[in-house]
Structure formats: structure tokens, C-alpha cells
RNA sequence: GGUCCCAUCGUCUAGCGGUCUAGGAUAUCGGCCUCUCACGCCGGAGACACGGGUUCGAUUCCCGUUGGGACUACCA
């Protein structure tokens, strides 16, 4: 491709949170711009004042930041750029490529129905095209679009797409209240921001010829287009609130790492041979629109979970510890000691799949009084284990350095002397120390907990057994 | 209804005419490892929607059928 400077943009409308479909579109734009050493712009499409909100805008920005999709320019707000749109619309009127129309919405609706009843296309009939109307109340401005010919473009993902012009009607550019319509605003902004590549959802394929007509009327250079397929819900219908867990921020709150979500999103639609895991740098290096698939896909939650677990395992333990703090706090653990937390997380990062799980799994480290899972308690804290546990406790109390190595040695001695197997004592001890039947290795747990806490918990378990 | 887009294991995908008795990942089922749970390792089951062409040869190219999806507003 040419050496032109690449400029892409992500233009969400702030009518709700940023969902994973939008996030993927943003990601692809970001990836493409970064790959080509170009510019990535964030633009907020808030021309629909009714449905737009500041909360949504903030949520979108927060989501972008959390995902690490940094933008070079913006955010631009369409609501503050009306003069630009009006200027462009004036240009079109002056050059005769747009005209005023005073057909009322009700009238239009009636004519549409009539047309449909007669088996015709429900498009604008061009009534005001040649009336030479001027501005006035209740008037809109429409594009004078070509009556014949075809509009075509080369989609970077889907290949050549052509639409007969008689499928397209004279779309409204400016509403009667003076505001620009979506199509007008998009084109005007893309022109003025110098957008070279429009990478957006599949649902815009049909809009593209319309927008190209506006470019042509304006005499502006048409950008390259790439339409990425939709993301579907598990039932293969378009992703919506119905499918739950839509918002990017919801994934953050469910304890997913941004890198894992990004990786999962990238691999939904894009591929690089058989490779599944990509660092950001690798993604940027290897991304191309040619290797984005053309068919819609279902978001695979199980795969995200697996990826997240992998990213957690690969994480630096310090960073992971930092990340889990808010989740621990939610569970009532306040200001955990940093070095203790790091040690605790070190024993768990191989086994927890999300930060939420990690926090839950780590809870026993931080509780003064652990509670026993009822089934674990009933099965393992039974009278038969009281004697060996007491002996074990004695052996443990004699250990000098309470680290894994010393603990293992002490256990060897204890098991040899008592004739017990580790298997026989492991689960009762585990329940005593953690309250559960599943936990990190006993020696790891004990080292982190420390001698005092270990002896104390065994005391408590013995008291429980004997008190039964 | 019209227009446009799409179609490989349950899911995400590799495949860009012969290398395909179709590869990987995830999920699932066995087994190993083992103090539990994970991790890891080994193995199993599991897909080219259908029908026509083109070709010496189609998962791969073309057409049709079917099935999905999108758009068809003074929403974006």
C-alpha cells in the first residue's frame, strides 16, 4: 500500500457502556494504526442528544483506558462541531448537490407505506429534488444522490462490494432542528480529521455506499474501508443485553485481566496461523486486515477464562498482588500486608482463574478465624485424626526455620516415626489450615502462614474435634 | 419484501486446487503426575451445510438452494 500516513478512529456513541463488540472494533483500529505507525483517534458521536449521556462517555473512556487502548487525538465530541457540519452542508447546497425538502415526517411515512403496498421500494421519492426550496421551519436538507449507476468500493476485509444507486435514496443530511444526521456528521468528521481507514462493524456495510456518495458530492477523497464481522451471542443472534456480561467494565469487575480480554477479542475474527497467545507487541507486529475473517463469530467465554488463567500464571506476582487488592477489599480484607500478600498470591496464581477467584481462594490467609466448609469438616475433622494431629503439631513446633524445606524434612521425620503416610494426614491438616479440601500445597501454605498461625489453627481444629 | 454480507469440530479458528485419512485452541471424555485443587503431559471422540458446475483433481474457484446476519429513520 502507499506510504500515506494512516489515520484511524473509533467513534462510539455514548448511549450506553462500551461493549465487547465495540471494544474489538476499537482494538482493530488501534492495532492497525499502531502497526502502520499511524494515528488513532477517539471521537464521541453524541449528536443524538436524547440518548447520549456523560456517564456513558465516561464509562467508555474508562473502558478504553482499562483496556490500554490509548488514543493520539481526541476525544472529539460531535456535539461541539456543528459549525463544521453546517459548513459542509452549505457547500453541498451551493454546489447543487443537496437541496431543501419540506415533506413532513407523517407525509413521508404515509408515502412509504403506499409505496410498499404497491410493491415498490420504501425510499424517498425525490419530490422536493427540483423544487428549489430555501430554508424554513420544518425543512431538512437532503443529498441529491445519483439516480443511476453503481457505487462500489473495495473492502479491505470483504473484498469488492457494489450497490446499484437506485437502491439508495436522497438521505437527510440536516434535520429540521438544524442538527446533522449520522451520515453527514461521520463523513464531515472523517474528512476534517483526515481519516484514511474506516474500520468498523459489519452492520455499516450498507451505510458505506451512502457515505461514499456524500464524499463524492463533497469532492473529497474516499477513505479505505474495512468491515469487521459482528460478534454473536451463544444463541448466534446479535450480541445484546440479553446475553449478559456485555460491558467491558463488567469483565474488569469479574476479575479478568485486560491483556486476557484483549487477546481473546483479537482472536475472535483475527488469526495468525495457529498462534493463540499474543503479547501487545506481537499483536501490533503481526496484525493485518487481510487476516481478519469475514464471518461473524460467537464470543467464547470458556476460552477467555482459560486465557485469563494463563495470563495470571504468567503475571509478575507483585503486579498480580496489586491487582487483586480491590477484590480482597470487597471481601472485607483491609489493607493487606504487602509482602504477606505477595507470598500468598505466589501460592495461588497457578490455580485461580480470575482475580475474583484469587481473592476468594486467598481469603483463608487473611482471616483470624477461618471457617470450615461443612463437607470438609465432616469428612476430615474426625476423632481418629486427633492423636496424630497433636503429634504433628508437636513436631511442627520444634522446627526452627519454618520454610518449605524445613517443613518437608520435619514431615519426613514425623511420618517415619509415626508410621503414617502423608496421604493420611494431608487432608485433615489442609482443612485445619484452610478450611477447605482444595488449596495450594501444604508446605507452601504453612510457610506463608508462619509457625504461629499454623500451630494456632491446628489448636482450633483439635478443639473442634474434641468438642464434638 | 428489497439490497448487501456470511457459511470448516459445541465454540474460536488454520487451510488461500493436489501437502486433508482436514491442523491448532477451548470445552468434553479417558490416563499419567500427585498431600488436595490446579498446572503440566499423553490419548479419545468431534467439522468442510446441500446440490450443480469448472478442473486430471475441489474444503479451497463459479452458480443455485438452504440457513444465519445486517441495512432498509429527520437513531447511531
Short mmCIF file of N, CA and C (backbone and C1' of nucleotides) in Angstrom, two decimals, chain A residues 13 45 47-48 51 105 121 158 175-176 182 203 206 236 267 269 271 274 276 295 298 300 303 306 350-351 426-427 430 437-439 441-442, chain B residues 1-8 10-15 23-27 35-40 68-76:
data_model
loop_
_atom_site.label_atom_id
_atom_site.label_comp_id
_atom_site.label_asym_id
_atom_site.label_seq_id
_atom_site.Cartn_x
_atom_site.Cartn_y
_atom_site.Cartn_z
N UNK A 13 -20.93 5.85 20.17
CA UNK A 13 -21.95 6.83 20.58
C UNK A 13 -22.25 6.56 22.05
N UNK A 45 -19.61 10.18 19.31
CA UNK A 45 -20.71 10.56 18.41
C UNK A 45 -21.98 10.80 19.21
N UNK A 47 -24.46 13.11 18.65
CA UNK A 47 -25.43 14.01 18.02
C UNK A 47 -26.85 13.68 18.44
N UNK A 48 -27.05 12.49 18.96
CA UNK A 48 -28.38 12.14 19.47
C UNK A 48 -28.43 12.57 20.93
N UNK A 51 -30.42 10.46 23.67
CA UNK A 51 -29.93 9.19 24.20
C UNK A 51 -28.51 9.23 24.73
N UNK A 105 -42.65 14.48 8.28
CA UNK A 105 -42.41 13.07 8.63
C UNK A 105 -43.65 12.20 8.44
N UNK A 121 -40.06 0.09 -3.60
CA UNK A 121 -39.12 0.30 -2.51
C UNK A 121 -39.59 1.47 -1.65
N UNK A 158 -13.71 -7.68 3.22
CA UNK A 158 -14.69 -8.46 2.46
C UNK A 158 -14.48 -8.48 0.96
N UNK A 175 -31.28 17.78 9.88
CA UNK A 175 -32.65 17.66 10.36
C UNK A 175 -33.30 19.03 10.43
N UNK A 176 -34.60 19.00 10.62
CA UNK A 176 -35.32 20.28 10.67
C UNK A 176 -34.93 21.09 11.90
N UNK A 182 -26.45 11.34 11.27
CA UNK A 182 -25.28 10.48 11.45
C UNK A 182 -24.38 10.46 10.22
N UNK A 203 -22.19 -4.10 10.41
CA UNK A 203 -23.53 -3.51 10.29
C UNK A 203 -23.51 -2.20 9.51
N UNK A 206 -23.85 -1.54 4.61
CA UNK A 206 -24.89 -0.90 3.78
C UNK A 206 -24.88 0.62 3.87
N UNK A 236 -26.23 -17.35 18.77
CA UNK A 236 -25.94 -16.93 17.40
C UNK A 236 -26.76 -15.73 16.92
N UNK A 267 -8.40 -12.58 18.94
CA UNK A 267 -8.50 -13.88 18.29
C UNK A 267 -9.93 -14.20 17.83
N UNK A 269 -12.00 -13.46 15.26
CA UNK A 269 -12.05 -12.78 13.97
C UNK A 269 -10.70 -12.66 13.32
N UNK A 271 -6.66 -13.93 13.05
CA UNK A 271 -5.81 -15.07 13.38
C UNK A 271 -4.43 -14.87 12.76
N UNK A 274 -1.65 -20.72 13.72
CA UNK A 274 -2.20 -21.45 14.86
C UNK A 274 -1.96 -20.77 16.18
N UNK A 276 -2.21 -18.74 19.46
CA UNK A 276 -3.35 -18.36 20.28
C UNK A 276 -3.05 -17.19 21.21
N UNK A 295 -16.53 -13.93 8.56
CA UNK A 295 -17.79 -14.39 9.12
C UNK A 295 -17.94 -14.03 10.59
N UNK A 298 -19.09 -16.25 17.55
CA UNK A 298 -19.64 -16.26 18.90
C UNK A 298 -18.49 -16.05 19.89
N UNK A 300 -16.37 -16.70 22.87
CA UNK A 300 -16.16 -17.92 23.64
C UNK A 300 -15.70 -17.62 25.07
N UNK A 303 -13.05 -19.90 26.69
CA UNK A 303 -11.70 -19.68 26.20
C UNK A 303 -11.10 -18.43 26.85
N UNK A 306 -9.91 -19.48 30.23
CA UNK A 306 -8.66 -20.21 30.13
C UNK A 306 -7.49 -19.26 29.85
N UNK A 350 -1.09 -20.02 40.21
CA UNK A 350 -1.16 -21.16 39.30
C UNK A 350 -2.55 -21.79 39.28
N UNK A 351 -3.35 -21.51 40.28
CA UNK A 351 -4.63 -22.23 40.35
C UNK A 351 -5.90 -21.39 40.23
N UNK A 426 -2.75 -35.48 55.24
CA UNK A 426 -2.79 -34.26 54.44
C UNK A 426 -4.15 -33.55 54.47
N UNK A 427 -5.19 -34.28 54.22
CA UNK A 427 -6.49 -33.61 54.13
C UNK A 427 -6.97 -33.04 55.47
N UNK A 430 -5.01 -29.99 55.94
CA UNK A 430 -5.41 -28.95 55.00
C UNK A 430 -6.69 -28.25 55.46
N UNK A 437 -10.97 -28.43 51.28
CA UNK A 437 -10.29 -29.64 50.81
C UNK A 437 -9.36 -29.37 49.65
N UNK A 438 -9.48 -28.17 49.08
CA UNK A 438 -8.59 -27.83 47.97
C UNK A 438 -7.82 -26.56 48.32
N UNK A 439 -6.53 -26.62 48.13
CA UNK A 439 -5.71 -25.45 48.46
C UNK A 439 -4.34 -25.62 47.82
N UNK A 441 -0.27 -26.31 47.90
CA UNK A 441 0.44 -27.36 48.63
C UNK A 441 0.59 -27.03 50.10
N UNK A 442 0.52 -28.05 50.92
CA UNK A 442 0.56 -27.84 52.37
C UNK A 442 1.80 -27.11 52.83
P G B 1 -39.29 -12.55 2.68
"O5'" G B 1 -39.70 -11.25 1.84
"C5'" G B 1 -40.67 -11.35 0.79
"C4'" G B 1 -40.77 -10.01 0.12
"C3'" G B 1 -39.45 -9.47 -0.41
"O3'" G B 1 -39.20 -9.95 -1.73
"C1'" G B 1 -40.48 -7.79 0.87
P G B 2 -37.73 -10.29 -2.21
"O5'" G B 2 -37.06 -8.85 -2.28
"C5'" G B 2 -37.36 -7.96 -3.35
"C4'" G B 2 -36.58 -6.69 -3.17
"C3'" G B 2 -35.07 -6.88 -3.03
"O3'" G B 2 -34.45 -6.95 -4.30
"C1'" G B 2 -35.84 -5.46 -1.31
P U B 3 -33.15 -7.83 -4.50
"O5'" U B 3 -32.03 -6.95 -3.78
"C5'" U B 3 -31.64 -5.69 -4.34
"C4'" U B 3 -30.70 -5.00 -3.41
"C3'" U B 3 -29.50 -5.83 -2.97
"O3'" U B 3 -28.47 -5.79 -3.93
"C1'" U B 3 -30.48 -4.82 -1.08
P C B 4 -27.48 -7.04 -4.06
"O5'" C B 4 -26.57 -6.90 -2.76
"C5'" C B 4 -25.70 -5.79 -2.63
"C4'" C B 4 -25.14 -5.75 -1.23
"C3'" C B 4 -24.44 -7.02 -0.76
"O3'" C B 4 -23.12 -7.10 -1.24
"C1'" C B 4 -25.89 -6.30 0.93
P C B 5 -22.43 -8.54 -1.41
"O5'" C B 5 -22.15 -8.96 0.10
"C5'" C B 5 -21.25 -8.20 0.90
"C4'" C B 5 -21.24 -8.73 2.31
"C3'" C B 5 -20.94 -10.22 2.45
"O3'" C B 5 -19.55 -10.46 2.39
"C1'" C B 5 -22.80 -9.69 3.79
P C B 6 -19.03 -11.88 1.85
"O5'" C B 6 -19.46 -12.87 3.04
"C5'" C B 6 -18.82 -12.79 4.30
"C4'" C B 6 -19.49 -13.73 5.28
"C3'" C B 6 -19.46 -15.20 4.92
"O3'" C B 6 -18.23 -15.77 5.31
"C1'" C B 6 -21.63 -14.62 5.64
P A B 7 -17.77 -17.16 4.64
"O5'" A B 7 -18.69 -18.25 5.36
"C5'" A B 7 -18.62 -18.41 6.81
"C4'" A B 7 -19.43 -19.63 7.18
"C3'" A B 7 -18.91 -20.88 6.47
"O3'" A B 7 -18.37 -21.91 7.27
"C1'" A B 7 -21.21 -20.41 5.91
P U B 8 -18.18 -22.07 8.79
"O5'" U B 8 -17.43 -23.48 8.81
"C5'" U B 8 -17.89 -24.54 7.99
"C4'" U B 8 -16.97 -25.70 8.17
"C3'" U B 8 -16.65 -26.02 9.62
"O3'" U B 8 -17.65 -26.83 10.20
"C1'" U B 8 -14.66 -25.96 8.37
P G B 10 -19.89 -29.76 15.91
"O5'" G B 10 -20.28 -28.97 17.23
"C5'" G B 10 -21.63 -28.58 17.45
"C4'" G B 10 -21.65 -27.64 18.65
"C3'" G B 10 -20.81 -26.39 18.44
"O3'" G B 10 -21.55 -25.38 17.79
"C1'" G B 10 -20.25 -27.40 20.52
P U B 11 -20.83 -24.41 16.78
"O5'" U B 11 -19.88 -23.58 17.75
"C5'" U B 11 -20.43 -22.60 18.65
"C4'" U B 11 -19.30 -21.92 19.38
"C3'" U B 11 -18.18 -21.41 18.49
"O3'" U B 11 -18.49 -20.15 17.92
"C1'" U B 11 -17.24 -22.64 20.24
P C B 12 -17.84 -19.74 16.55
"O5'" C B 12 -16.35 -19.39 16.98
"C5'" C B 12 -16.10 -18.31 17.89
"C4'" C B 12 -14.61 -18.16 18.07
"C3'" C B 12 -13.83 -18.10 16.76
"O3'" C B 12 -13.87 -16.80 16.21
"C1'" C B 12 -12.79 -19.63 18.22
P U B 13 -13.71 -16.63 14.66
"O5'" U B 13 -12.25 -17.21 14.43
"C5'" U B 13 -11.91 -17.89 13.25
"C4'" U B 13 -10.63 -18.63 13.51
"C3'" U B 13 -10.01 -19.27 12.29
"O3'" U B 13 -9.22 -18.31 11.60
"C1'" U B 13 -10.08 -20.84 14.05
P A B 14 -8.99 -18.50 10.07
"O5'" A B 14 -7.90 -19.66 10.06
"C5'" A B 14 -6.63 -19.43 10.69
"C4'" A B 14 -5.70 -20.58 10.38
"C3'" A B 14 -5.60 -20.96 8.92
"O3'" A B 14 -4.70 -20.09 8.25
"C1'" A B 14 -5.73 -22.90 10.26
P G B 15 -5.03 -19.56 6.83
"O5'" G B 15 -5.05 -20.85 5.94
"C5'" G B 15 -3.91 -21.74 5.90
"C4'" G B 15 -4.39 -23.06 5.35
"C3'" G B 15 -4.83 -22.93 3.89
"O3'" G B 15 -3.94 -23.67 3.06
"C1'" G B 15 -6.47 -24.07 5.25
P G B 23 -6.46 -33.35 11.36
"O5'" G B 23 -5.42 -32.54 12.22
"C5'" G B 23 -4.05 -32.51 11.84
"C4'" G B 23 -3.49 -31.13 12.08
"C3'" G B 23 -3.91 -30.51 13.41
"O3'" G B 23 -3.14 -31.00 14.50
"C1'" G B 23 -4.24 -28.94 11.71
P G B 24 -3.81 -31.15 15.95
"O5'" G B 24 -3.78 -29.65 16.48
"C5'" G B 24 -2.52 -28.97 16.59
"C4'" G B 24 -2.77 -27.53 16.93
"C3'" G B 24 -3.60 -27.28 18.18
"O3'" G B 24 -2.83 -27.37 19.35
"C1'" G B 24 -4.38 -25.90 16.43
P A B 25 -3.54 -27.79 20.73
"O5'" A B 25 -4.46 -26.52 21.05
"C5'" A B 25 -3.87 -25.26 21.36
"C4'" A B 25 -4.95 -24.25 21.59
"C3'" A B 25 -6.00 -24.65 22.62
"O3'" A B 25 -5.55 -24.38 23.94
"C1'" A B 25 -7.07 -23.81 20.69
P U B 26 -6.00 -25.32 25.14
"O5'" U B 26 -7.55 -24.96 25.33
"C5'" U B 26 -7.93 -23.64 25.71
"C4'" U B 26 -9.42 -23.48 25.58
"C3'" U B 26 -10.27 -24.53 26.28
"O3'" U B 26 -10.44 -24.21 27.66
"C1'" U B 26 -11.08 -24.22 24.09
P A B 27 -10.59 -25.38 28.74
"O5'" A B 27 -12.01 -26.02 28.38
"C5'" A B 27 -13.20 -25.30 28.66
"C4'" A B 27 -14.38 -26.01 28.05
"C3'" A B 27 -14.51 -27.48 28.42
"O3'" A B 27 -15.13 -27.65 29.69
"C1'" A B 27 -14.80 -27.23 26.10
P C B 35 2.22 -37.35 47.04
"O5'" C B 35 0.91 -36.70 47.63
"C5'" C B 35 0.15 -37.37 48.64
"C4'" C B 35 -0.80 -36.39 49.26
"C3'" C B 35 -1.51 -35.49 48.26
"O3'" C B 35 -2.67 -36.15 47.76
"C1'" C B 35 -0.66 -34.19 50.05
P U B 36 -3.13 -35.97 46.30
"O5'" U B 36 -4.35 -34.97 46.40
"C5'" U B 36 -5.52 -35.33 47.14
"C4'" U B 36 -6.35 -34.10 47.34
"C3'" U B 36 -6.65 -33.32 46.07
"O3'" U B 36 -7.76 -33.85 45.38
"C1'" U B 36 -5.94 -31.85 47.76
P C B 37 -7.77 -33.79 43.80
"O5'" C B 37 -7.91 -32.22 43.53
"C5'" C B 37 -9.03 -31.49 44.02
"C4'" C B 37 -8.82 -30.03 43.72
"C3'" C B 37 -8.38 -29.73 42.30
"O3'" C B 37 -9.48 -29.72 41.43
"C1'" C B 37 -7.05 -28.50 43.82
P A B 38 -9.24 -29.83 39.85
"O5'" A B 38 -8.58 -28.42 39.56
"C5'" A B 38 -7.69 -28.29 38.49
"C4'" A B 38 -6.92 -27.00 38.67
"C3'" A B 38 -5.81 -26.84 37.66
"O3'" A B 38 -6.30 -26.26 36.47
"C1'" A B 38 -4.94 -26.55 39.83
P C B 39 -5.92 -26.98 35.10
"O5'" C B 39 -4.36 -26.66 34.97
"C5'" C B 39 -3.90 -25.32 35.13
"C4'" C B 39 -2.40 -25.32 35.28
"C3'" C B 39 -1.67 -26.13 34.23
"O3'" C B 39 -1.49 -25.39 33.05
"C1'" C B 39 -0.81 -26.66 36.36
P G B 40 -1.60 -26.13 31.65
"O5'" G B 40 -0.41 -27.19 31.72
"C5'" G B 40 0.94 -26.75 31.81
"C4'" G B 40 1.83 -27.94 31.97
"C3'" G B 40 1.61 -29.05 30.95
"O3'" G B 40 2.30 -28.79 29.75
"C1'" G B 40 1.66 -29.98 33.12
P G B 68 -32.58 -19.41 9.83
"O5'" G B 68 -31.14 -19.06 10.40
"C5'" G B 68 -30.92 -17.82 10.93
"C4'" G B 68 -29.45 -17.59 11.12
"C3'" G B 68 -29.15 -16.11 11.17
"O3'" G B 68 -29.40 -15.62 12.46
"C1'" G B 68 -27.73 -17.14 9.61
P G B 69 -30.51 -14.46 12.59
"O5'" G B 69 -29.58 -13.22 12.28
"C5'" G B 69 -28.33 -13.11 12.95
"C4'" G B 69 -27.40 -12.24 12.17
"C3'" G B 69 -27.94 -10.89 11.77
"O3'" G B 69 -27.93 -9.99 12.86
"C1'" G B 69 -26.77 -11.82 9.96
P A B 70 -29.02 -8.84 12.93
"O5'" A B 70 -28.42 -7.80 11.89
"C5'" A B 70 -27.13 -7.23 12.14
"C4'" A B 70 -26.70 -6.43 10.94
"C3'" A B 70 -27.67 -5.34 10.52
"O3'" A B 70 -27.47 -4.17 11.29
"C1'" A B 70 -27.02 -6.58 8.62
P C B 71 -28.71 -3.24 11.61
"O5'" C B 71 -28.97 -2.52 10.22
"C5'" C B 71 -27.96 -1.67 9.67
"C4'" C B 71 -28.32 -1.36 8.24
"C3'" C B 71 -29.69 -0.75 8.02
"O3'" C B 71 -29.68 0.65 8.25
"C1'" C B 71 -29.36 -2.47 6.45
P U B 72 -31.06 1.40 8.63
"O5'" U B 72 -31.98 1.15 7.35
"C5'" U B 72 -31.82 1.95 6.19
"C4'" U B 72 -32.78 1.49 5.14
"C3'" U B 72 -34.25 1.63 5.51
"O3'" U B 72 -34.72 2.95 5.25
"C1'" U B 72 -33.85 -0.51 4.58
P A B 73 -35.93 3.49 6.10
"O5'" A B 73 -35.48 5.02 6.07
"C5'" A B 73 -34.77 5.53 7.11
"C4'" A B 73 -35.58 6.65 7.75
"C3'" A B 73 -34.59 7.76 8.12
"O3'" A B 73 -34.91 9.03 7.63
"C1'" A B 73 -35.50 6.61 10.08
P C B 74 -36.13 9.78 7.63
"O5'" C B 74 -35.55 10.84 8.66
"C5'" C B 74 -34.25 11.34 8.47
"C4'" C B 74 -34.00 12.22 9.66
"C3'" C B 74 -34.72 11.62 10.89
"O3'" C B 74 -33.72 11.29 11.85
"C1'" C B 74 -35.40 13.92 10.42
P C B 75 -33.59 11.50 13.36
"O5'" C B 75 -33.39 10.14 14.18
"C5'" C B 75 -32.47 9.20 13.80
"C4'" C B 75 -31.80 8.67 15.04
"C3'" C B 75 -30.29 8.64 14.91
"O3'" C B 75 -29.71 9.85 15.35
"C1'" C B 75 -31.08 6.52 15.59
P A B 76 -28.34 10.37 14.71
"O5'" A B 76 -27.28 9.27 15.17
"C5'" A B 76 -26.82 9.20 16.52
"C4'" A B 76 -26.02 7.93 16.68
"C3'" A B 76 -24.79 7.85 15.78
"O3'" A B 76 -23.66 8.48 16.36
"C1'" A B 76 -26.03 5.86 15.56
#
